[in-house]
Coordinates of C-alpha atoms in Angstrom, one line a residue:
M166 CA -2.3 99.3 108.8
P167 CA -1.1 97.3 105.7
K168 CA 1.6 94.4 106.6
S169 CA 4.1 95.5 104.6
E170 CA 4.3 98.6 107.0
D171 CA 4.4 96.4 110.0
N172 CA 7.2 94.5 108.6
K173 CA 9.3 97.5 108.3
S174 CA 8.4 99.0 111.6
E175 CA 9.5 95.5 113.3
R176 CA 12.8 95.6 111.1
A177 CA 13.5 99.0 112.4
S178 CA 13.1 98.0 116.2
Q179 CA 15.3 95.0 115.3
T180 CA 18.1 97.3 114.1
K181 CA 17.9 99.9 117.1
S182 CA 18.0 97.2 119.6
F183 CA 21.6 96.1 118.3
E184 CA 22.8 99.6 117.7
P185 CA 26.0 100.2 120.5
T186 CA 25.2 102.4 123.2
L187 CA 28.2 104.3 125.7
L188 CA 26.7 104.0 128.6
Q189 CA 29.8 105.0 130.5
W190 CA 33.0 105.8 130.2
P191 CA 35.8 103.4 132.0
S192 CA 37.5 105.0 134.8
S193 CA 41.5 105.5 134.3
R194 CA 44.4 106.8 136.4
L195 CA 46.5 109.4 135.0
E196 CA 49.6 108.1 133.8
S197 CA 53.3 109.9 134.3
G198 CA 55.7 110.2 131.2
S199 CA 58.0 107.5 132.7
S200 CA 55.3 104.9 132.7
R201 CA 54.7 105.2 129.0
P202 CA 57.2 102.6 127.4
L203 CA 56.1 103.8 123.9
E204 CA 56.9 107.4 124.7
L205 CA 60.1 106.3 126.1
F206 CA 61.1 104.4 122.9
L207 CA 59.9 107.2 120.5
N208 CA 62.3 109.8 122.6
T209 CA 65.3 107.2 122.6
L210 CA 65.0 107.0 118.9
S211 CA 64.8 110.5 118.7
A212 CA 68.1 110.7 120.4
L213 CA 69.7 108.0 118.3
M214 CA 68.9 109.9 115.3
A215 CA 70.6 112.8 116.7
V216 CA 73.4 110.6 117.8
V217 CA 73.9 109.4 114.1
I218 CA 74.4 112.9 112.8
I219 CA 77.1 113.9 115.5
V220 CA 79.0 110.4 114.6
Y221 CA 79.0 111.8 111.0
V222 CA 80.3 115.3 112.3
G223 CA 83.1 113.9 115.0
F224 CA 84.4 111.8 112.1
L225 CA 84.9 114.8 109.5
F226 CA 86.5 116.5 112.5
I227 CA 88.4 113.6 113.5
N228 CA 90.0 112.8 109.9
N229 CA 90.2 116.1 108.4
G230 CA 93.0 116.0 105.8
R231 CA 93.6 112.4 106.0
D232 CA 94.3 110.3 103.0
I233 CA 91.1 108.5 101.9
A234 CA 92.7 105.3 101.4
G235 CA 94.1 104.7 104.6
L236 CA 90.7 106.0 106.8
S237 CA 89.0 103.0 108.7
P238 CA 85.9 100.9 107.1
M239 CA 83.3 103.4 108.5
W240 CA 84.2 105.4 105.8
K241 CA 81.7 103.5 103.6
F242 CA 79.1 104.3 106.0
I243 CA 80.3 108.0 106.2
H244 CA 80.2 108.3 102.3
E245 CA 76.6 107.0 102.0
F246 CA 75.4 108.9 104.7
S247 CA 76.4 111.7 102.9
K248 CA 74.7 111.0 99.8
L249 CA 71.7 110.1 101.8
G250 CA 71.6 113.1 104.0
P251 CA 69.2 115.6 101.9
T252 CA 66.8 113.0 102.3
V253 CA 67.2 111.4 105.9
V254 CA 67.8 114.4 107.6
P255 CA 64.6 116.3 106.7
L256 CA 63.0 113.2 107.9
M257 CA 64.9 113.0 111.0
F258 CA 63.9 116.9 111.8
A259 CA 59.9 115.7 110.9
F260 CA 60.2 112.8 113.5
V261 CA 62.0 114.5 116.2
L262 CA 61.2 118.6 116.1
G263 CA 57.6 117.6 115.3
R264 CA 56.9 115.5 118.4
T265 CA 58.6 117.9 120.8
V266 CA 56.7 121.0 119.5
R267 CA 53.4 118.6 120.0
S268 CA 55.1 117.7 123.1
Y269 CA 55.5 121.4 124.1
A270 CA 52.1 122.4 123.5
H271 CA 50.6 119.4 125.5
W272 CA 52.6 120.6 128.2
R273 CA 51.5 124.3 127.9
L274 CA 47.7 123.1 127.5
Q275 CA 48.4 121.1 130.7
N276 CA 49.4 124.0 132.7
G277 CA 47.0 126.6 130.8
E278 CA 48.2 128.5 127.6
R279 CA 46.4 130.9 125.2
I280 CA 44.5 129.4 122.3
G281 CA 46.5 131.1 119.9
F282 CA 49.8 130.3 121.1
L283 CA 48.4 126.5 121.3
D284 CA 47.1 127.0 117.7
S285 CA 50.5 128.3 116.2
L286 CA 52.5 125.4 117.9
L287 CA 50.1 122.7 117.1
G288 CA 50.0 124.3 113.4
S289 CA 53.5 124.3 113.4
T290 CA 54.9 120.6 113.4
T291 CA 56.2 120.8 110.0
M292 CA 58.0 123.6 108.0
T293 CA 55.0 124.0 105.7
G294 CA 52.5 123.6 108.7
T295 CA 54.6 126.8 110.4
V296 CA 54.3 128.9 107.3
T297 CA 50.6 128.4 106.4
T298 CA 49.7 128.6 110.2
M299 CA 51.1 132.2 110.3
I300 CA 49.2 133.2 106.8
D301 CA 46.1 131.5 107.9
S302 CA 45.9 133.4 111.4
R303 CA 47.3 136.5 110.3
H304 CA 49.5 136.6 113.0
I305 CA 53.3 136.5 113.1
G306 CA 54.8 136.2 116.5
I307 CA 58.3 135.7 118.0
S308 CA 57.3 131.9 118.7
S309 CA 56.6 131.5 114.8
L310 CA 59.4 133.0 113.6
V311 CA 61.8 131.1 115.9
L312 CA 59.8 127.8 114.6
A313 CA 60.2 129.0 110.9
L314 CA 63.9 129.7 111.6
V315 CA 64.2 126.4 113.4
W316 CA 62.6 124.2 110.6
S317 CA 64.5 125.9 108.0
L318 CA 67.3 123.8 109.3
S319 CA 65.8 120.9 108.5
P320 CA 66.7 121.5 104.5
L321 CA 69.7 123.2 105.3
G322 CA 71.0 120.4 107.5
G323 CA 70.2 117.6 104.8
Q324 CA 72.1 119.8 102.1
A325 CA 75.2 120.4 104.5
T326 CA 75.5 116.5 105.2
L327 CA 76.0 116.2 101.3
R328 CA 78.2 119.5 100.7
V329 CA 80.3 119.5 104.0
L330 CA 82.2 116.4 102.6
L331 CA 85.0 117.2 99.9
Q332 CA 87.0 115.1 98.5
Q333 CA 90.2 116.5 97.0
P334 CA 93.5 115.7 95.8
E335 CA 96.3 117.2 97.8
A336 CA 100.2 116.9 98.0
Q337 CA 101.1 115.3 101.0
R338 CA 104.5 115.1 102.0
S339 CA 105.6 111.8 104.4
S340 CA 108.7 109.8 105.3
A341 CA 109.6 106.0 104.9
T342 CA 112.4 104.1 106.1
L343 CA 113.6 101.8 103.4
P344 CA 115.9 98.4 103.6
Y345 CA 118.0 97.9 100.8
L346 CA 120.8 95.5 100.0
G347 CA 124.2 96.1 101.2
V348 CA 126.9 95.0 98.4
N349 CA 129.5 94.9 101.4
T350 CA 127.5 91.3 102.6
P351 CA 130.1 88.5 102.7
F352 CA 130.3 85.7 100.3
P353 CA 127.4 83.5 101.3
S354 CA 128.0 80.4 103.5
R355 CA 125.6 78.2 101.6
F356 CA 128.0 78.3 98.8
I357 CA 131.2 77.2 100.5
V358 CA 130.5 73.7 99.5
S359 CA 132.0 70.7 97.2
S360 CA 129.3 70.5 95.5
F361 CA 126.4 73.3 94.8
G362 CA 123.9 70.8 94.3
G363 CA 121.3 73.3 92.3
L364 CA 122.1 76.0 94.5
Q365 CA 123.5 78.1 91.5
I366 CA 120.6 77.7 89.4
P367 CA 118.9 81.1 90.8
V368 CA 122.1 82.9 90.8
N369 CA 122.7 81.8 87.4
A370 CA 118.9 82.5 86.4
L371 CA 119.8 86.0 87.4
F372 CA 123.0 86.3 85.7
T373 CA 122.0 85.1 82.0
G374 CA 118.8 86.6 82.2
S375 CA 120.3 89.9 82.8
L376 CA 122.6 89.3 79.8
G377 CA 119.7 88.1 77.7
A378 CA 117.6 91.2 78.3
S379 CA 117.1 93.7 75.6
S380 CA 119.3 96.8 75.1
Q381 CA 116.3 99.0 76.3
V382 CA 116.1 97.0 79.9
R383 CA 119.7 96.6 80.1
N384 CA 120.6 100.5 79.8
S385 CA 117.4 101.5 81.5
T386 CA 117.6 102.7 85.2
L387 CA 116.1 99.3 86.6
D388 CA 116.8 95.9 85.6
S389 CA 114.3 93.2 84.6
W390 CA 113.2 92.8 88.1
G391 CA 112.7 96.6 88.9
N392 CA 115.9 96.7 90.8
V393 CA 117.5 100.6 90.5
K394 CA 120.7 100.2 89.1
I395 CA 123.9 102.2 90.1
P396 CA 125.6 104.4 87.9
M397 CA 129.3 103.9 87.0
M398 CA 130.7 107.3 88.2
E399 CA 134.0 107.1 86.5
R400 CA 132.3 107.1 83.2
L401 CA 130.1 110.4 83.7
P402 CA 131.2 113.8 82.4
G403 CA 131.7 116.0 85.1
Y404 CA 133.6 113.3 87.4
K405 CA 136.7 114.8 89.1
G406 CA 138.2 112.3 90.7
P407 CA 137.6 110.0 94.1
G408 CA 139.0 112.9 96.1
S409 CA 136.0 115.3 95.4
K410 CA 132.9 115.3 97.0
D411 CA 131.1 117.0 94.4
W412 CA 127.7 115.9 92.9
V413 CA 127.8 114.6 89.6
E414 CA 124.3 115.1 87.8
L415 CA 123.0 112.3 85.6
G416 CA 121.0 114.9 83.8
E417 CA 117.7 114.4 82.1
H418 CA 118.6 111.1 80.4
P419 CA 119.9 108.7 82.9
E420 CA 119.5 106.0 80.6
S421 CA 122.3 107.0 78.7
A422 CA 124.9 106.4 81.8
V423 CA 127.1 103.4 82.3
Y424 CA 125.9 101.1 84.9
S425 CA 128.0 99.4 87.2
S426 CA 126.1 96.2 87.0
L427 CA 123.4 94.5 85.2
L428 CA 121.2 94.0 88.3
G429 CA 120.1 96.7 90.6
I430 CA 119.9 97.2 94.2
P431 CA 116.9 95.2 95.9
I432 CA 114.9 98.0 97.9
A433 CA 112.1 97.4 100.0
G434 CA 109.1 99.7 101.4
L435 CA 108.9 101.8 98.3
P436 CA 105.7 103.3 98.1
G437 CA 103.4 102.1 94.8
K438 CA 102.4 105.9 94.3
G439 CA 104.0 108.9 94.7
E440 CA 107.4 110.9 94.1
S441 CA 110.1 109.3 96.6
T442 CA 113.5 110.8 96.9
F443 CA 116.4 109.1 99.1
S444 CA 120.0 108.3 98.6
L445 CA 121.9 105.1 98.9
E446 CA 125.3 104.3 100.2
T447 CA 126.9 101.5 98.0
S448 CA 130.0 100.9 96.1
Y449 CA 131.0 98.6 93.1
M450 CA 134.2 97.0 91.9
T451 CA 136.5 98.9 89.0
M452 CA 139.0 97.6 86.6
D453 CA 141.8 99.5 85.1
C454 CA 143.0 96.6 82.6
D455 CA 145.8 96.4 80.0
L456 CA 144.6 94.3 77.3
R457 CA 146.5 92.9 74.3
S458 CA 146.8 89.9 72.2
G459 CA 148.6 86.6 72.7
T460 CA 148.9 82.8 71.8
M461 CA 148.0 80.2 73.6
D462 CA 151.1 78.0 73.6
N463 CA 153.5 80.2 75.0
D464 CA 154.3 80.1 78.8
T465 CA 156.3 83.3 78.7
T466 CA 154.5 85.5 76.4
G467 CA 151.2 84.0 76.0
A468 CA 148.3 82.7 78.2
G469 CA 150.2 80.2 80.1
R470 CA 151.8 82.6 81.9
I471 CA 148.8 83.3 84.0
V472 CA 148.8 79.8 85.3
S473 CA 152.6 80.2 86.3
D474 CA 152.1 83.5 87.9
A475 CA 149.0 81.9 89.9
A476 CA 151.1 78.8 90.9
D477 CA 154.3 81.2 91.7
Q478 CA 152.7 84.1 93.7
C479 CA 150.4 82.0 95.7
D480 CA 150.3 79.6 98.5
S481 CA 146.9 78.3 97.4
H482 CA 146.7 77.2 93.5
D483 CA 143.1 77.4 93.7
L484 CA 142.4 80.3 95.8
C485 CA 144.1 82.4 93.1
Y486 CA 143.5 80.6 89.7
K487 CA 140.4 79.2 88.0
R488 CA 140.3 77.6 84.6
F489 CA 137.0 78.0 82.5
T490 CA 136.1 76.1 79.6
W491 CA 136.8 79.6 77.7
G492 CA 139.8 80.6 79.2
A493 CA 141.0 81.6 83.1
I494 CA 141.3 84.2 85.6
S495 CA 144.0 84.4 88.5
T496 CA 143.5 86.8 90.8
I497 CA 146.7 87.6 92.9
Q498 CA 145.9 88.5 96.7
E499 CA 149.6 88.6 97.6
P500 CA 152.8 87.1 96.8
A501 CA 153.5 83.8 98.3
N502 CA 155.5 83.7 101.8
S503 CA 154.4 87.8 102.1
T504 CA 155.2 89.3 105.4
L505 CA 153.1 92.1 104.9
P506 CA 149.7 92.3 107.1
P507 CA 146.3 90.4 106.0
R508 CA 144.8 92.6 103.3
C509 CA 141.9 93.4 105.4
E510 CA 143.8 94.6 108.5
D511 CA 146.4 96.6 106.4
P512 CA 145.5 100.4 105.7
Q513 CA 148.1 100.8 103.0
V514 CA 146.9 97.2 101.4
P515 CA 148.1 97.3 97.5
A516 CA 145.6 97.1 94.7
R517 CA 144.7 93.4 94.0
K518 CA 145.5 92.5 90.5
L519 CA 143.3 90.1 88.0
L520 CA 145.1 88.3 85.1
Y521 CA 142.3 87.3 82.3
Y522 CA 142.7 85.3 79.0
N523 CA 140.4 83.7 76.6
Q524 CA 140.7 81.6 73.5
D525 CA 139.6 83.8 70.4
N526 CA 138.4 82.3 67.2
E527 CA 141.2 83.7 65.2
R528 CA 144.6 81.1 64.5
S529 CA 147.8 82.5 65.2
T530 CA 149.1 79.4 63.4
E531 CA 147.1 76.2 61.9
T532 CA 147.7 74.5 65.2
N533 CA 147.3 77.1 67.6
Y534 CA 144.8 79.9 68.2
T535 CA 145.1 83.7 69.4
A536 CA 144.1 84.7 72.9
S537 CA 143.2 88.0 74.5
L538 CA 145.1 88.6 77.5
A539 CA 144.5 91.2 80.4
N540 CA 146.4 92.5 83.5
C541 CA 143.7 94.1 85.5
T542 CA 144.3 96.3 88.8
L543 CA 141.1 95.9 91.0
S544 CA 139.5 98.9 93.3
T545 CA 136.4 99.7 94.8
S546 CA 134.3 102.8 94.3
Y547 CA 132.3 103.8 97.2
V548 CA 129.6 106.2 96.3
E549 CA 126.2 108.0 97.6
V550 CA 123.7 108.1 94.9
R551 CA 120.8 110.0 94.7
I552 CA 117.5 108.3 93.9
A553 CA 114.2 109.9 92.6
C554 CA 111.0 107.5 91.9
S555 CA 107.7 107.6 90.7
G556 CA 105.6 104.9 92.2
W557 CA 107.9 102.2 91.5
D558 CA 109.8 103.5 88.7
C559 CA 113.1 104.9 90.0
A560 CA 116.0 106.2 88.6
P561 CA 119.5 107.6 90.1
T562 CA 119.8 111.4 89.2
A563 CA 123.3 112.4 90.9
V564 CA 126.2 110.6 92.3
R565 CA 129.1 111.2 94.3
P566 CA 132.3 109.7 96.0
S567 CA 130.9 108.6 99.5
T568 CA 131.6 111.1 102.4
L569 CA 131.5 108.3 105.1
T570 CA 134.7 108.0 106.8
T571 CA 133.9 104.2 107.8
N572 CA 134.3 103.1 104.4
P573 CA 137.5 100.4 103.9
C574 CA 140.4 101.5 101.6
R575 CA 139.3 101.3 98.0
N576 CA 142.3 98.5 97.3
I577 CA 139.9 96.0 99.1
T578 CA 137.0 94.7 97.1
F579 CA 134.3 92.2 97.4
L580 CA 136.8 89.3 96.6
D581 CA 138.8 89.9 99.6
S582 CA 135.4 89.3 101.9
C583 CA 136.7 91.2 104.5
G584 CA 133.0 91.0 106.1
D585 CA 133.9 87.5 107.7
G586 CA 137.5 87.3 106.8
F587 CA 137.0 83.9 104.7
E588 CA 140.4 83.9 103.0
Y589 CA 138.9 81.4 100.2
A590 CA 136.0 83.3 99.1
T591 CA 137.5 84.1 96.0
G592 CA 138.3 80.7 95.1
Y593 CA 134.4 79.7 95.7
F594 CA 133.2 82.7 93.9
L595 CA 135.2 81.9 90.7
Q596 CA 133.9 78.0 91.2
L597 CA 130.5 79.4 91.0
F598 CA 131.1 81.4 88.2
E599 CA 132.4 78.4 86.4
T600 CA 129.1 76.8 86.4
V601 CA 127.8 79.7 83.9
T602 CA 129.6 77.8 81.0
E603 CA 130.6 74.7 82.3
R604 CA 127.7 72.8 80.2
G605 CA 127.1 73.0 76.4
Y606 CA 130.6 75.1 75.6
S607 CA 133.3 73.0 73.9
Y608 CA 136.8 73.5 75.9
G609 CA 138.8 76.4 74.5
R610 CA 135.7 78.2 72.8
P611 CA 134.5 81.8 73.5
S612 CA 131.0 81.8 75.7
V613 CA 128.7 84.1 76.5
I614 CA 131.2 85.8 78.6
Q615 CA 133.1 86.8 75.4
N616 CA 129.9 87.5 73.4
Y617 CA 129.0 90.5 76.1
L618 CA 132.5 91.7 76.1
V619 CA 132.4 91.9 72.3
D620 CA 129.0 93.0 71.9
P621 CA 126.3 93.1 74.4
D622 CA 123.5 92.8 72.1
L623 CA 124.7 89.5 71.2
A624 CA 125.6 88.0 74.8
L625 CA 123.2 85.1 74.2
N626 CA 123.6 84.8 70.4
A627 CA 124.8 81.1 69.6
S628 CA 126.2 82.0 66.1
A629 CA 128.1 84.9 67.3
V630 CA 130.3 82.9 69.8
L631 CA 131.8 81.4 66.3
T632 CA 131.9 84.7 64.5
N633 CA 132.7 87.5 67.0
P634 CA 135.9 89.5 66.5
P635 CA 139.0 88.7 69.3
V636 CA 138.0 90.2 72.6
H637 CA 141.3 92.6 72.6
S638 CA 139.4 94.2 69.6
V639 CA 137.2 96.4 71.8
G640 CA 140.1 98.2 73.6
G641 CA 141.3 98.3 77.2
A642 CA 138.7 101.0 78.4
L643 CA 135.6 99.0 77.2
F644 CA 136.9 95.7 78.3
S645 CA 137.8 96.9 81.9
T646 CA 133.9 98.4 82.1
R647 CA 132.3 95.3 80.6
L648 CA 134.3 92.7 82.8
A649 CA 133.5 95.0 85.9
Q650 CA 130.2 94.6 84.9
L651 CA 129.9 91.1 84.5
L652 CA 131.9 90.4 87.7
N653 CA 129.8 93.3 89.7
T654 CA 126.6 91.5 88.5
Y655 CA 127.2 87.9 89.2
W656 CA 128.7 88.9 92.7
T657 CA 125.1 90.7 93.4
A658 CA 123.4 87.7 92.1
V659 CA 125.3 85.6 94.6
I660 CA 124.9 87.6 97.6
A661 CA 120.9 88.2 97.1
P662 CA 119.5 85.9 94.6
E663 CA 116.0 85.8 96.6
A664 CA 115.8 89.6 97.3
L665 CA 116.3 90.5 93.7
F666 CA 113.7 88.2 92.8
L667 CA 111.3 89.8 95.0
G668 CA 110.5 92.9 92.8
H669 CA 109.1 95.4 95.1
P670 CA 108.5 94.1 98.5
E671 CA 107.2 95.9 101.5
D672 CA 110.1 94.5 103.6
F673 CA 112.7 91.6 103.5
G674 CA 110.7 89.1 105.8
R675 CA 109.9 86.8 103.2
L676 CA 113.8 86.2 102.7
S677 CA 114.6 82.4 103.6
N678 CA 116.5 81.8 106.7
Q679 CA 119.2 80.5 104.0
T680 CA 119.9 84.5 103.9
Y681 CA 120.6 84.9 107.2
N682 CA 124.1 86.9 106.6
T683 CA 122.8 89.1 103.9
T684 CA 123.8 92.5 105.1
L685 CA 120.6 95.1 105.0
L686 CA 121.1 99.0 105.2
T687 CA 118.6 101.8 105.6
T688 CA 117.9 104.8 104.0
E689 CA 115.1 107.6 105.0
A690 CA 112.9 108.7 101.8
T691 CA 110.7 111.7 101.4
V692 CA 107.3 110.8 99.9
D693 CA 105.6 113.3 97.9
D694 CA 102.4 112.1 96.8
R695 CA 98.6 113.6 95.7
V696 CA 96.2 111.8 97.9
E697 CA 92.7 111.7 97.8
T698 CA 92.1 113.6 101.0
L699 CA 89.2 114.3 103.2
R700 CA 88.2 117.7 103.9
Y701 CA 85.1 119.5 105.2
D702 CA 83.6 122.7 104.2
A703 CA 83.8 125.3 107.0
G704 CA 80.9 127.1 105.9
W705 CA 78.4 123.8 105.6
M706 CA 80.1 122.2 108.8
A707 CA 78.7 125.5 110.7
V708 CA 75.3 124.8 109.3
L709 CA 75.7 121.0 110.3
V710 CA 76.6 121.7 113.6
V711 CA 73.8 124.1 114.3
S712 CA 71.4 121.6 113.1
V713 CA 72.6 118.6 114.7
A714 CA 72.8 120.9 118.1
V715 CA 69.1 121.7 117.4
L716 CA 68.3 118.5 117.0
L717 CA 69.8 117.1 120.1
A718 CA 68.4 120.3 121.9
A719 CA 64.8 119.0 120.4
A720 CA 65.3 115.6 121.1
A721 CA 66.5 116.4 125.0
A722 CA 63.6 118.5 125.4
G723 CA 61.1 116.2 123.8
L724 CA 62.3 113.8 126.7
A725 CA 62.0 116.2 129.5
L726 CA 58.5 117.3 128.4
D727 CA 57.3 113.9 128.1
L728 CA 58.3 112.9 131.7
R729 CA 56.4 115.9 133.0
I730 CA 53.0 115.6 131.0
R731 CA 50.3 113.8 132.6
I732 CA 47.5 114.4 130.4
P733 CA 46.5 112.2 127.4
R734 CA 47.7 112.8 124.2
L735 CA 45.5 114.8 121.5
L736 CA 45.3 115.2 118.3
M737 CA 43.0 118.3 117.1
N738 CA 43.8 121.8 117.2
V739 CA 42.4 123.5 120.5
S740 CA 40.3 126.0 118.4
T741 CA 38.3 123.3 116.8
M742 CA 37.4 121.8 120.5
T743 CA 35.8 125.0 121.2
R744 CA 32.8 124.0 119.4
G745 CA 29.7 123.4 121.0
N746 CA 31.8 122.8 124.1
P747 CA 30.1 123.9 127.5
N748 CA 33.5 124.1 129.2
F749 CA 34.1 127.2 127.4
G750 CA 32.4 130.4 128.4
V751 CA 31.9 131.6 124.8
P752 CA 28.3 132.9 123.4
V753 CA 26.2 130.2 121.9
G754 CA 26.3 130.0 118.0
G755 CA 29.0 131.0 115.6
G756 CA 29.1 127.5 113.9
A757 CA 28.9 129.2 110.5
L758 CA 32.6 130.5 111.2
S759 CA 35.6 129.0 109.8
D760 CA 38.1 127.7 112.3
E761 CA 40.5 130.3 111.0
K762 CA 37.9 132.9 112.0
R763 CA 37.0 131.3 115.4
A764 CA 40.5 130.9 115.9
R765 CA 41.4 134.6 115.7
L766 CA 38.2 135.7 118.1
L767 CA 39.2 133.5 120.5
A768 CA 43.0 133.8 120.4
D769 CA 43.4 135.6 123.9
V770 CA 41.3 132.7 125.6
R771 CA 43.4 130.8 128.0
V772 CA 42.4 127.3 128.1
R773 CA 43.3 124.2 129.8
F774 CA 42.7 120.2 129.9
G775 CA 42.6 119.8 133.3
E776 CA 39.8 118.6 135.5
T777 CA 36.4 119.7 136.4
E778 CA 33.7 118.7 139.1
V779 CA 30.9 117.0 136.9
R780 CA 28.8 115.6 140.4
D781 CA 29.3 116.3 143.9
G782 CA 32.8 114.9 144.6
Q783 CA 33.2 113.3 141.3
Y784 CA 35.8 115.0 138.7
D785 CA 36.3 114.3 135.4
L786 CA 39.2 115.7 132.5
V787 CA 38.0 118.2 130.3
I788 CA 39.2 121.0 128.0
G789 CA 37.8 124.3 128.7
D790 CA 38.6 128.1 129.8
C791 CA 41.0 128.2 133.1
A792 CA 39.4 128.6 136.4
E793 CA 41.7 131.2 137.6
H794 CA 40.6 133.4 134.6
G795 CA 36.7 132.9 135.4
G796 CA 36.6 129.6 133.6
R797 CA 35.6 126.1 134.6
V798 CA 38.7 123.9 134.3
A799 CA 41.4 123.4 137.2
T800 CA 44.8 121.9 136.9
V801 CA 44.4 118.1 137.7
T802 CA 45.1 116.6 141.1
K803 CA 48.2 113.7 141.3
G804 CA 46.6 110.6 142.6
R805 CA 42.9 111.4 141.7
V806 CA 40.5 108.9 140.1
Y807 CA 38.7 110.4 137.4
G808 CA 35.6 108.6 135.7

């Protein structure tokens, strides 16, 4: 033999000696389902997948019809899950239902089942597999139809998670309790001091800011800080007098109304969106003035008469009279040494008088200026006002005399300060009012007050102080309205400077403890809003509920089956296992036939994965036809060792 052939033979023998040879299978005891940690974990994971969809469905049921803006943080997860559902849910079905079908096939194989049925099960672990198995086997059984129906819930359930969730705008009605300023607040005690020490700064800022506002703001329904103004009912067409209880509508142009104050009523808790309607009970001071011209130097017919009246008819000169750089105001509470009851206790109290004068720019002589003089009767209008708001944009829509029987006499005004009975409130109020013009004005010259009385558009115009016509030229009616507006504005600024600056607060909790005597009233508002509402589609919800029920049932069935399966897991179709298998009583041959043809021919043969005796007293686990049907394989015996 040639040397080269000897070398090949030697290498072949060396290679053969290193080939692995399985001499004996290792012995193994069967494990029950409860002793397989991986199976338990996978079944738990299957159940959790179903729970995720259950949570999604439950969230939709619980929050159906609710405003999306008010939903819990979980809404973000729900919204994202709805978009991912068409992808995620079919994957969940494939995992859960696919495992359950295979587990059921193993359980039936353990107990003995027809090959056709087992092939149908093991070929139906996906939607596509179910359909192709029916086509390949040329047999459509009830089990195949049931599996096809169940698998159809996979894409339908995915679409349902997306289409079941609806976000649609809907009209929603609710109520809200709104606190608001009561203008019957007593004169604030923090201003009852000998020196204001800067306390007047925010008050005067509100007052002068209102005077200097544009005509659009002054004539609008809101002040510069968004507080709603109260119309002067007496100046509206259709007003029938204080005895009438009829509503007086402001019409489509509430901005054309005359307002009782340049500052509105602070209201808290107004919704920032939606349509709100409510009514307020409030009041304002009105004036009826006899306005005329006079002179500054005549104590009988001129401005000096006001000083004399104040001195003659009042116990305290400071209580009734206050002189300003531009003139003076005297308000006579009651005559000196009067035997009448106190004003706040007298049901028949007479109307308070207010005397006014200011020096005009015109001269009556070379040494004397003319003056505008007014004798005014004061009263209070108690009104109920309807307010309509779109978000924070509010406007009065109607007003009528208040129907409350608890209102004080109309002749009582805020100058009486009946809330706390402080009789010197008028003096301190006028002293505070003096700070508006006490700096930067020449004594005896008109001021921003007179500018407003003559022409509100020029209230803060510096040259108008020197060029405006006399105040008495505007007439008594217009003078009465404008002076009442000024005093009402300043009173509102005095009793609520902090609240007016807040704008649109949720509540008045941010007010400092220095406003402890502010009176707050409440009203109930009806709020109509178009909100983005969470809804679910009933049809798709039914599909989703059925899908999650099937998924949950499949997860539970998979766990129950896995706990009962004792045989090892298989990965092949049963018809394939019959090829060359001595444990099947089938004829020899047929190797050239396809698995599909073999499966159809063997469809009624019952097989089992069980035990068979391989030697005397020695058993092994094999797949073959069932012993009770003339085959070789019996069911496994608990506790037996196989090897």
